Coordinates of C-alpha atoms and ligand atoms in Angstrom, one line a residue:
M253 CA 41.2 3.6 28.1
I254 CA 39.5 3.1 24.7
I255 CA 36.1 4.7 25.0
K256 CA 33.1 3.8 22.9
P257 CA 29.4 4.8 23.3
K258 CA 27.2 2.5 25.3
I259 CA 23.5 3.5 25.0
R260 CA 21.0 2.3 27.6
G261 CA 17.5 3.5 27.1
F262 CA 17.6 7.3 26.6
I263 CA 21.1 7.8 28.0
C264 CA 24.6 7.0 27.0
T265 CA 26.5 5.6 30.0
T266 CA 29.9 6.5 28.7
A267 CA 31.4 9.8 27.6
H268 CA 34.5 10.8 25.7
P269 CA 36.8 13.4 27.3
V270 CA 38.5 14.4 24.1
G271 CA 35.1 14.6 22.2
C272 CA 33.6 16.7 25.0
E273 CA 36.5 19.1 24.8
A274 CA 36.1 19.4 21.1
N275 CA 32.4 20.3 21.6
I276 CA 33.3 23.0 24.1
L277 CA 36.0 24.4 21.8
E278 CA 33.4 24.5 19.0
Q279 CA 31.0 26.5 21.2
I280 CA 33.8 28.9 22.3
N281 CA 34.9 29.4 18.7
Y282 CA 31.3 30.2 17.7
T283 CA 31.2 32.9 20.4
K284 CA 34.6 34.3 19.5
E285 CA 33.5 34.7 15.9
H286 CA 30.8 37.1 17.0
P287 CA 31.1 40.7 18.1
P288 CA 31.6 41.0 21.9
I289 CA 28.5 41.5 24.0
E290 CA 28.5 45.1 24.9
N291 CA 27.4 46.0 28.4
G292 CA 27.7 42.3 29.3
P293 CA 28.1 40.9 32.8
K294 CA 31.5 40.8 34.4
R295 CA 31.1 38.3 37.3
V296 CA 28.7 35.5 36.7
L297 CA 27.4 32.5 38.6
V298 CA 25.9 29.7 36.5
I299 CA 24.0 27.0 38.5
G300 CA 23.8 23.9 36.3
S301 CA 26.8 25.0 34.2
S302 CA 28.1 21.7 32.8
S303 CA 25.9 20.8 29.8
G304 CA 22.7 21.6 27.9
Y305 CA 21.8 25.3 28.2
G306 CA 24.0 26.1 31.2
M307 CA 27.4 25.5 29.5
P308 CA 26.7 27.9 26.6
S309 CA 25.5 30.5 29.2
R310 CA 28.9 30.2 30.8
I311 CA 30.6 30.4 27.4
A312 CA 28.6 33.4 26.3
A313 CA 29.4 35.2 29.6
T314 CA 33.1 34.4 29.4
F315 CA 34.1 34.5 25.7
G316 CA 31.3 36.9 24.7
A317 CA 31.4 39.4 27.6
G318 CA 34.8 38.7 29.1
A319 CA 33.3 37.7 32.5
A320 CA 34.8 35.8 35.3
T321 CA 32.5 32.8 36.0
L322 CA 31.8 30.4 38.8
G323 CA 30.0 27.2 37.7
V324 CA 28.0 24.8 39.9
F325 CA 27.1 21.3 38.7
F326 CA 26.6 17.7 39.9
E327 CA 28.8 15.4 37.8
K328 CA 30.7 12.2 38.2
P329 CA 34.5 11.8 37.6
G330 CA 35.9 8.8 35.7
S331 CA 37.9 6.0 37.2
D332 CA 40.2 3.3 35.8
T333 CA 37.3 1.2 34.8
K334 CA 34.5 3.7 34.1
T335 CA 34.2 7.0 32.3
G336 CA 33.0 10.2 34.0
T337 CA 29.8 11.9 32.9
A338 CA 29.8 14.1 29.8
G339 CA 29.1 17.1 32.0
F340 CA 32.2 16.4 34.0
Y341 CA 34.4 16.3 30.9
N342 CA 32.6 19.5 29.5
A343 CA 33.4 21.3 32.7
V344 CA 37.0 20.1 32.8
A345 CA 37.4 21.4 29.2
F346 CA 35.7 24.7 29.9
D347 CA 37.9 25.4 33.0
K348 CA 41.0 24.6 31.1
L349 CA 40.2 26.6 28.0
A350 CA 38.9 29.6 29.9
T351 CA 41.9 29.7 32.2
E352 CA 44.3 29.3 29.3
A353 CA 42.5 32.3 27.7
G354 CA 43.2 34.3 30.8
F355 CA 39.7 34.2 32.4
Y356 CA 38.8 33.4 36.0
A357 CA 36.9 30.1 35.9
K358 CA 36.2 28.0 39.0
S359 CA 33.8 25.2 39.4
I360 CA 31.9 23.6 42.3
N361 CA 30.9 20.0 41.9
G362 CA 28.1 19.1 44.3
D363 CA 24.4 19.1 44.9
A364 CA 23.1 22.6 44.1
F365 CA 19.9 21.9 46.2
S366 CA 22.0 21.5 49.4
N367 CA 22.8 24.3 51.9
E368 CA 26.5 23.2 51.8
V369 CA 26.9 24.0 48.0
K370 CA 25.1 27.3 48.5
Q371 CA 27.5 28.2 51.3
Q372 CA 30.6 27.1 49.4
T373 CA 29.5 29.2 46.4
I374 CA 29.0 32.3 48.7
D375 CA 32.4 31.7 50.3
T376 CA 34.1 31.4 46.8
I377 CA 32.4 34.6 45.5
K378 CA 33.4 36.5 48.6
A379 CA 37.0 35.3 48.4
D380 CA 37.5 35.7 44.6
L381 CA 34.9 38.0 43.0
G382 CA 33.3 40.0 45.8
Q383 CA 29.9 40.0 44.2
V384 CA 28.2 38.7 41.0
D385 CA 26.1 40.7 38.5
L386 CA 24.3 37.8 36.8
V387 CA 23.0 34.5 38.2
V388 CA 21.8 31.9 35.7
Y389 CA 19.7 29.0 37.0
S390 CA 19.8 26.1 34.6
I391 CA 19.2 22.9 36.6
A392 CA 17.4 19.9 35.2
S393 CA 17.2 17.1 37.7
P394 CA 14.9 14.1 38.2
V395 CA 15.4 14.2 42.0
R396 CA 15.9 16.8 44.8
K397 CA 17.2 16.1 48.3
L398 CA 15.4 18.6 50.5
P399 CA 18.0 20.6 52.4
E400 CA 16.2 20.6 55.8
T401 CA 14.9 17.0 56.1
G402 CA 17.2 15.1 53.7
E403 CA 14.0 13.6 52.1
L404 CA 14.5 12.6 48.5
V405 CA 11.7 13.9 46.2
R406 CA 11.4 12.7 42.6
S407 CA 9.9 14.5 39.7
T408 CA 7.7 12.7 37.0
L409 CA 6.9 13.5 33.4
K410 CA 3.2 12.7 33.3
P411 CA 0.0 14.2 31.9
I412 CA -2.6 15.6 34.3
G413 CA -6.2 14.6 34.4
K414 CA -6.3 12.0 31.7
P415 CA -4.0 9.4 30.1
Y416 CA -1.9 10.5 27.2
S417 CA -1.4 8.5 24.1
A418 CA 0.9 9.7 21.4
T419 CA 3.2 8.9 18.6
A420 CA 6.9 8.7 19.6
V421 CA 10.2 7.3 18.5
D422 CA 12.0 4.4 20.1
T423 CA 15.5 5.7 19.8
N424 CA 17.1 2.3 20.4
K425 CA 15.1 0.5 17.7
D426 CA 14.6 3.6 15.4
E427 CA 10.9 2.7 15.2
I428 CA 7.8 4.8 15.5
I429 CA 5.8 3.6 18.4
S430 CA 2.8 4.7 20.4
V431 CA 3.4 5.7 24.0
D432 CA 0.7 5.6 26.7
V433 CA 1.3 7.5 29.9
E434 CA -1.0 7.3 32.9
P435 CA -1.9 10.7 34.5
A436 CA -0.1 11.8 37.6
V437 CA -1.7 11.6 41.0
D438 CA -1.7 14.8 43.1
Q439 CA 1.4 13.8 45.1
E440 CA 3.4 13.4 41.8
I441 CA 2.3 16.9 40.7
Q442 CA 3.4 18.4 44.0
D443 CA 6.7 16.5 44.0
T444 CA 7.5 17.6 40.4
I445 CA 6.9 21.2 41.5
T446 CA 9.2 20.6 44.5
V447 CA 12.0 19.3 42.3
M448 CA 11.8 21.4 39.2
G449 CA 9.7 24.5 40.4
G450 CA 11.1 27.8 41.5
Q451 CA 11.7 27.1 45.2
D452 CA 15.4 26.3 44.9
W453 CA 16.1 29.3 42.6
E454 CA 14.5 31.5 45.3
L455 CA 16.6 29.8 48.0
W456 CA 19.7 30.5 46.0
I457 CA 18.8 34.2 45.5
K458 CA 17.9 34.6 49.1
A459 CA 21.1 33.0 50.3
L460 CA 23.2 35.1 47.9
N461 CA 21.4 38.3 48.8
D462 CA 21.6 37.7 52.6
A463 CA 25.3 37.2 52.2
G464 CA 25.6 40.5 50.3
V465 CA 27.2 38.9 47.2
L466 CA 24.7 40.2 44.7
A467 CA 25.9 43.4 43.1
D468 CA 23.6 46.4 42.6
G469 CA 21.8 45.9 39.3
C470 CA 22.3 42.1 39.4
K471 CA 20.1 40.1 37.0
S472 CA 18.9 36.5 37.3
I473 CA 17.4 34.2 34.7
A474 CA 16.0 30.7 34.9
Y475 CA 15.2 28.6 31.9
S476 CA 11.8 27.3 30.9
Y477 CA 10.0 25.6 28.1
I478 CA 6.4 26.0 27.0
G479 CA 6.3 24.4 23.5
T480 CA 3.3 23.8 21.4
E481 CA 0.1 21.8 21.1
I482 CA 2.0 18.7 20.0
T483 CA 3.9 18.5 23.3
W484 CA 1.5 20.3 25.7
P485 CA -0.3 17.2 27.0
I486 CA 3.0 15.8 28.3
Y487 CA 4.8 19.1 28.9
W488 CA 3.1 22.4 29.6
H489 CA -0.2 20.9 30.7
G490 CA 1.6 18.0 32.5
T491 CA 3.5 17.7 35.8
I492 CA 6.6 19.5 34.4
G493 CA 4.5 22.4 33.2
K494 CA 3.1 22.9 36.7
A495 CA 6.7 23.1 37.9
K496 CA 7.5 25.6 35.2
E497 CA 4.4 27.7 36.3
D498 CA 6.0 27.7 39.7
L499 CA 9.2 29.0 38.1
D500 CA 7.1 32.0 36.8
R501 CA 5.8 32.6 40.4
A502 CA 9.4 32.5 41.7
A503 CA 10.6 34.8 38.9
A504 CA 8.0 37.5 40.0
A505 CA 9.2 37.3 43.7
I506 CA 12.9 37.4 42.7
D507 CA 12.3 40.2 40.3
A508 CA 10.6 42.2 43.1
L509 CA 13.6 41.6 45.3
L510 CA 16.3 42.5 42.7
K511 CA 14.4 45.6 41.6
G512 CA 15.2 47.0 45.0
T513 CA 18.8 47.4 43.9
G514 CA 18.2 48.1 40.2
G515 CA 18.3 44.5 39.1
E516 CA 15.7 42.2 37.5
A517 CA 14.8 38.5 37.1
H518 CA 13.2 36.7 34.3
V519 CA 12.2 33.3 33.1
A520 CA 13.7 32.8 29.6
V521 CA 11.6 30.4 27.6
L522 CA 14.0 28.6 25.3
K523 CA 13.6 26.4 22.2
S524 CA 13.6 22.7 22.2
V525 CA 17.1 21.2 21.7
V526 CA 18.8 17.8 22.1
T527 CA 20.1 17.6 25.7
Q528 CA 20.2 14.8 28.3
A529 CA 17.2 16.3 30.0
S530 CA 15.0 16.6 26.8
S531 CA 15.8 13.1 25.6
A532 CA 14.2 11.7 28.8
I533 CA 10.8 13.3 28.0
P534 CA 8.4 11.1 26.1
V535 CA 7.6 12.5 22.6
M536 CA 10.4 15.1 22.7
P537 CA 12.9 13.2 20.6
L538 CA 10.4 12.8 17.8
Y539 CA 9.2 16.4 18.1
I540 CA 12.8 17.6 18.0
A541 CA 13.6 15.5 14.9
I542 CA 10.6 17.1 13.2
V543 CA 11.1 20.7 14.3
Y544 CA 14.9 20.5 13.5
K545 CA 14.0 19.4 9.9
V546 CA 11.5 22.3 9.5
M547 CA 13.7 25.0 11.1
K548 CA 16.8 23.9 9.2
E549 CA 14.9 24.1 5.9
K550 CA 13.7 27.6 6.8
G551 CA 17.2 28.8 7.9
L552 CA 15.9 29.2 11.5
H553 CA 17.8 26.4 13.2
E554 CA 19.8 27.2 16.3
G555 CA 21.7 24.8 18.6
T556 CA 22.2 25.6 22.3
M557 CA 25.1 27.9 21.8
E558 CA 23.5 30.0 19.0
H559 CA 20.3 30.2 21.0
V560 CA 22.0 31.3 24.3
F561 CA 24.2 33.8 22.4
R562 CA 21.1 35.4 20.9
L563 CA 19.5 35.5 24.4
F564 CA 22.6 37.3 25.9
S565 CA 23.5 39.6 23.0
Q566 CA 20.0 40.6 21.8
Q567 CA 17.9 40.5 25.0
L568 CA 19.7 40.4 28.3
Y569 CA 22.5 42.7 27.3
K570 CA 21.2 44.8 24.4
A571 CA 23.9 47.0 22.7
D572 CA 21.8 50.1 23.4
G573 CA 21.4 49.2 27.1
A574 CA 17.6 48.9 26.7
L575 CA 15.5 46.5 28.8
C576 CA 14.8 43.1 27.3
D577 CA 11.5 42.4 25.6
T578 CA 9.1 40.3 27.6
D579 CA 5.6 38.7 27.4
D580 CA 2.7 39.5 29.7
M581 CA 4.3 37.3 32.3
N582 CA 7.6 39.2 32.2
R583 CA 9.2 36.2 30.5
I584 CA 11.8 36.5 27.7
R585 CA 10.5 34.5 24.7
M586 CA 13.4 33.0 22.9
D587 CA 11.0 30.4 21.5
D588 CA 9.5 32.9 19.1
W589 CA 11.2 31.4 16.1
E590 CA 10.1 27.9 16.9
L591 CA 6.5 29.0 17.6
Q592 CA 6.1 30.8 14.3
E593 CA 2.8 29.6 12.7
E594 CA 4.5 28.3 9.5
V595 CA 7.0 26.3 11.5
Q596 CA 4.3 24.8 13.7
S597 CA 1.9 24.0 10.9
A598 CA 4.7 22.2 9.0
C599 CA 5.5 20.2 12.2
K600 CA 1.9 19.2 12.6
A601 CA 1.7 18.0 9.0
L602 CA 4.8 15.9 9.4
W603 CA 3.7 14.6 12.8
N604 CA 0.6 13.1 11.2
Q605 CA 2.5 11.5 8.4
V606 CA 5.5 10.0 10.2
T607 CA 6.1 6.2 10.1
T608 CA 9.1 4.0 10.8
Q609 CA 9.6 3.8 7.0
N610 CA 9.7 7.5 6.3
L611 CA 11.2 8.6 9.7
R612 CA 14.7 9.4 8.2
D613 CA 13.3 11.1 5.1
I614 CA 10.7 13.4 6.4
T615 CA 12.3 14.3 9.8
D616 CA 15.8 15.1 10.9
Y617 CA 16.1 11.9 12.9
D618 CA 19.7 11.3 11.7
G619 CA 20.5 14.8 12.9
Y620 CA 18.8 14.1 16.2
K621 CA 20.9 10.9 16.7
E622 CA 24.1 12.6 15.7
E623 CA 23.5 15.4 18.2
F624 CA 22.6 12.9 20.9
L625 CA 25.9 11.1 20.5
K626 CA 27.7 14.4 20.3
L627 CA 26.3 15.3 23.8
F628 CA 28.6 12.5 25.1
G629 CA 31.6 13.5 22.9
F630 CA 31.0 10.8 20.2
G631 CA 30.8 11.0 16.5
L632 CA 33.1 13.9 15.9
D633 CA 35.2 13.8 12.8
D634 CA 38.4 15.1 14.3
V635 CA 38.5 12.7 17.3
D636 CA 40.4 9.4 17.2
Y637 CA 38.1 7.0 19.0
D638 CA 40.6 4.2 18.8
A639 CA 43.2 6.2 20.7
D640 CA 43.8 5.8 24.4
A641 CA 41.9 8.6 26.3
N642 CA 42.4 9.5 30.0
P643 CA 39.1 9.0 31.8
N644 CA 40.2 11.2 34.7
P645 CA 41.8 14.3 33.2
P646 CA 43.3 16.8 35.7
Q647 CA 40.9 19.4 37.1
Q648 CA 40.6 21.6 40.1
F649 CA 36.9 21.5 40.9
I650 CA 35.9 22.4 44.5
E651 CA 34.2 19.2 45.6
V652 CA 31.3 19.6 48.1
Ligands
NAD888 N1 16.5 20.9 26.5 C1 15.5 21.6 26.1 O1 15.0 21.4 25.0 C2 15.1 22.8 27.0 C3 14.2 23.7 26.4 C4 13.9 24.8 27.1 C5 14.3 24.9 28.4 N2 15.1 24.0 29.0 C6 15.5 24.2 30.4 O2 16.9 24.4 30.5 C7 17.3 24.0 31.8 C8 18.5 23.1 31.7 O3 18.1 21.9 31.0 P1 19.1 21.2 30.0 O4 18.2 20.6 29.0 O5 20.2 22.1 29.7 O6 19.6 20.0 31.0 P2 21.0 19.2 31.1 O7 20.6 17.8 31.6 O8 21.8 19.3 29.8 O9 21.8 20.0 32.2 C9 21.4 20.0 33.5 C10 22.4 20.7 34.4 O10 21.9 20.6 35.7 C11 23.0 20.1 36.6 N3 22.4 19.5 37.7 C12 21.4 18.5 37.8 N4 21.1 18.2 39.0 C13 22.0 19.0 39.8 C14 22.2 19.1 41.2 N5 21.4 18.4 42.1 N6 23.1 20.0 41.6 C15 23.9 20.7 40.8 N7 23.7 20.6 39.5 C16 22.8 19.8 39.0 C17 23.8 19.2 35.7 O11 25.1 18.9 36.3 C18 23.8 20.0 34.4 O12 24.8 21.0 34.5 C19 16.0 23.3 32.5 O13 15.4 24.2 33.3 C20 15.2 23.0 31.3 O14 13.8 22.9 31.6 C21 15.5 22.9 28.3

């Protein structure tokens, strides 16, 4: 099949398996070029491991610390007429490259919110690894099927209390627009907490702990975002922010549980990056185009792989074995570079000046668009997009 990008709204409905493999290889090579992560984990479970921040977590564990990894994700395979999702191809590539390099890498494709996927994960750990010493929770989902009732709950990305009006970019027309978002009603706030809050992370840790598959000293992290004044109305002070506050609550409960066996749990607050999840959030694409411009100019830019590698090597598994640095909520603040005063004041200045005419000059909008396409395996120099590509490459995922 000849595969080209097809963009609909804020997603690309096609993905390129060869391009996705090239992306994974690039991330693996980045990791291999760095000194190994001393004291790193050896058996790792990554929940939400097929893209965004989850995949580099798996790569840092494997190629940085030499860990055996089990990945969980929810992705669609390709068929003769349709391509699979980018996450599917990323995971195919990771399993292949990790296995070829001699590492244990198994993947479970199914709904992480379900009891069945949790049980399959436990069975696989028991059969192959015995226990795990790190659990990474990196799910981003607009919907959660509740395991007990089967009810489908949807999250929303809305402000709370009052309508929100802001400058944004229409990424299909490459135009600066104004977006107006009505505030959430109470049910929408509750539902967003149900989908993206900490309950499922807690259910995972409880299930894994009850099954005896968490090693003594096991750590767990879940990823969060706080951001800045520019994005607060739609993010930290909005429905998704309430869900992330609930993640902080869950982190404290999980930390208390894991401390009993010498372990720990943290929320890691990460920087804004181009992922499928962030491109769905109003205002984020423009903010990212601006902050990338500023951080690239200041030599502070990191992509997902660089950022997660710094988290693993300089915080979670420090060379001297010291505990990670945390804020007063016990969170690991990897967003420290992005939140520097000089970065944020430069962002605010650009935010107030941006127009359709100067979008490409004063922001890194071209970089944003390139990275967006790259998420789906497109726009890479060394991939022949006119060549036939197999939309269903061989894989051995455990399907649940
Ligand atoms: N993108 C950012 O700028 C950013 C910044 C800070 C924190 N984060 C956080 O990082 C985490 C991951 O987000 P991302 O941006 O990497 O998202 P992403 O869309 O790139 O990846 C989401 C992952 O979740 C998996 N997933 C979704 N629903 C699932 C389900 N029902 N069962 C199993 N797997 C499922 C997907 O398969 C994929 O592996 C989120 O908690 C997000 O808030 C993101």
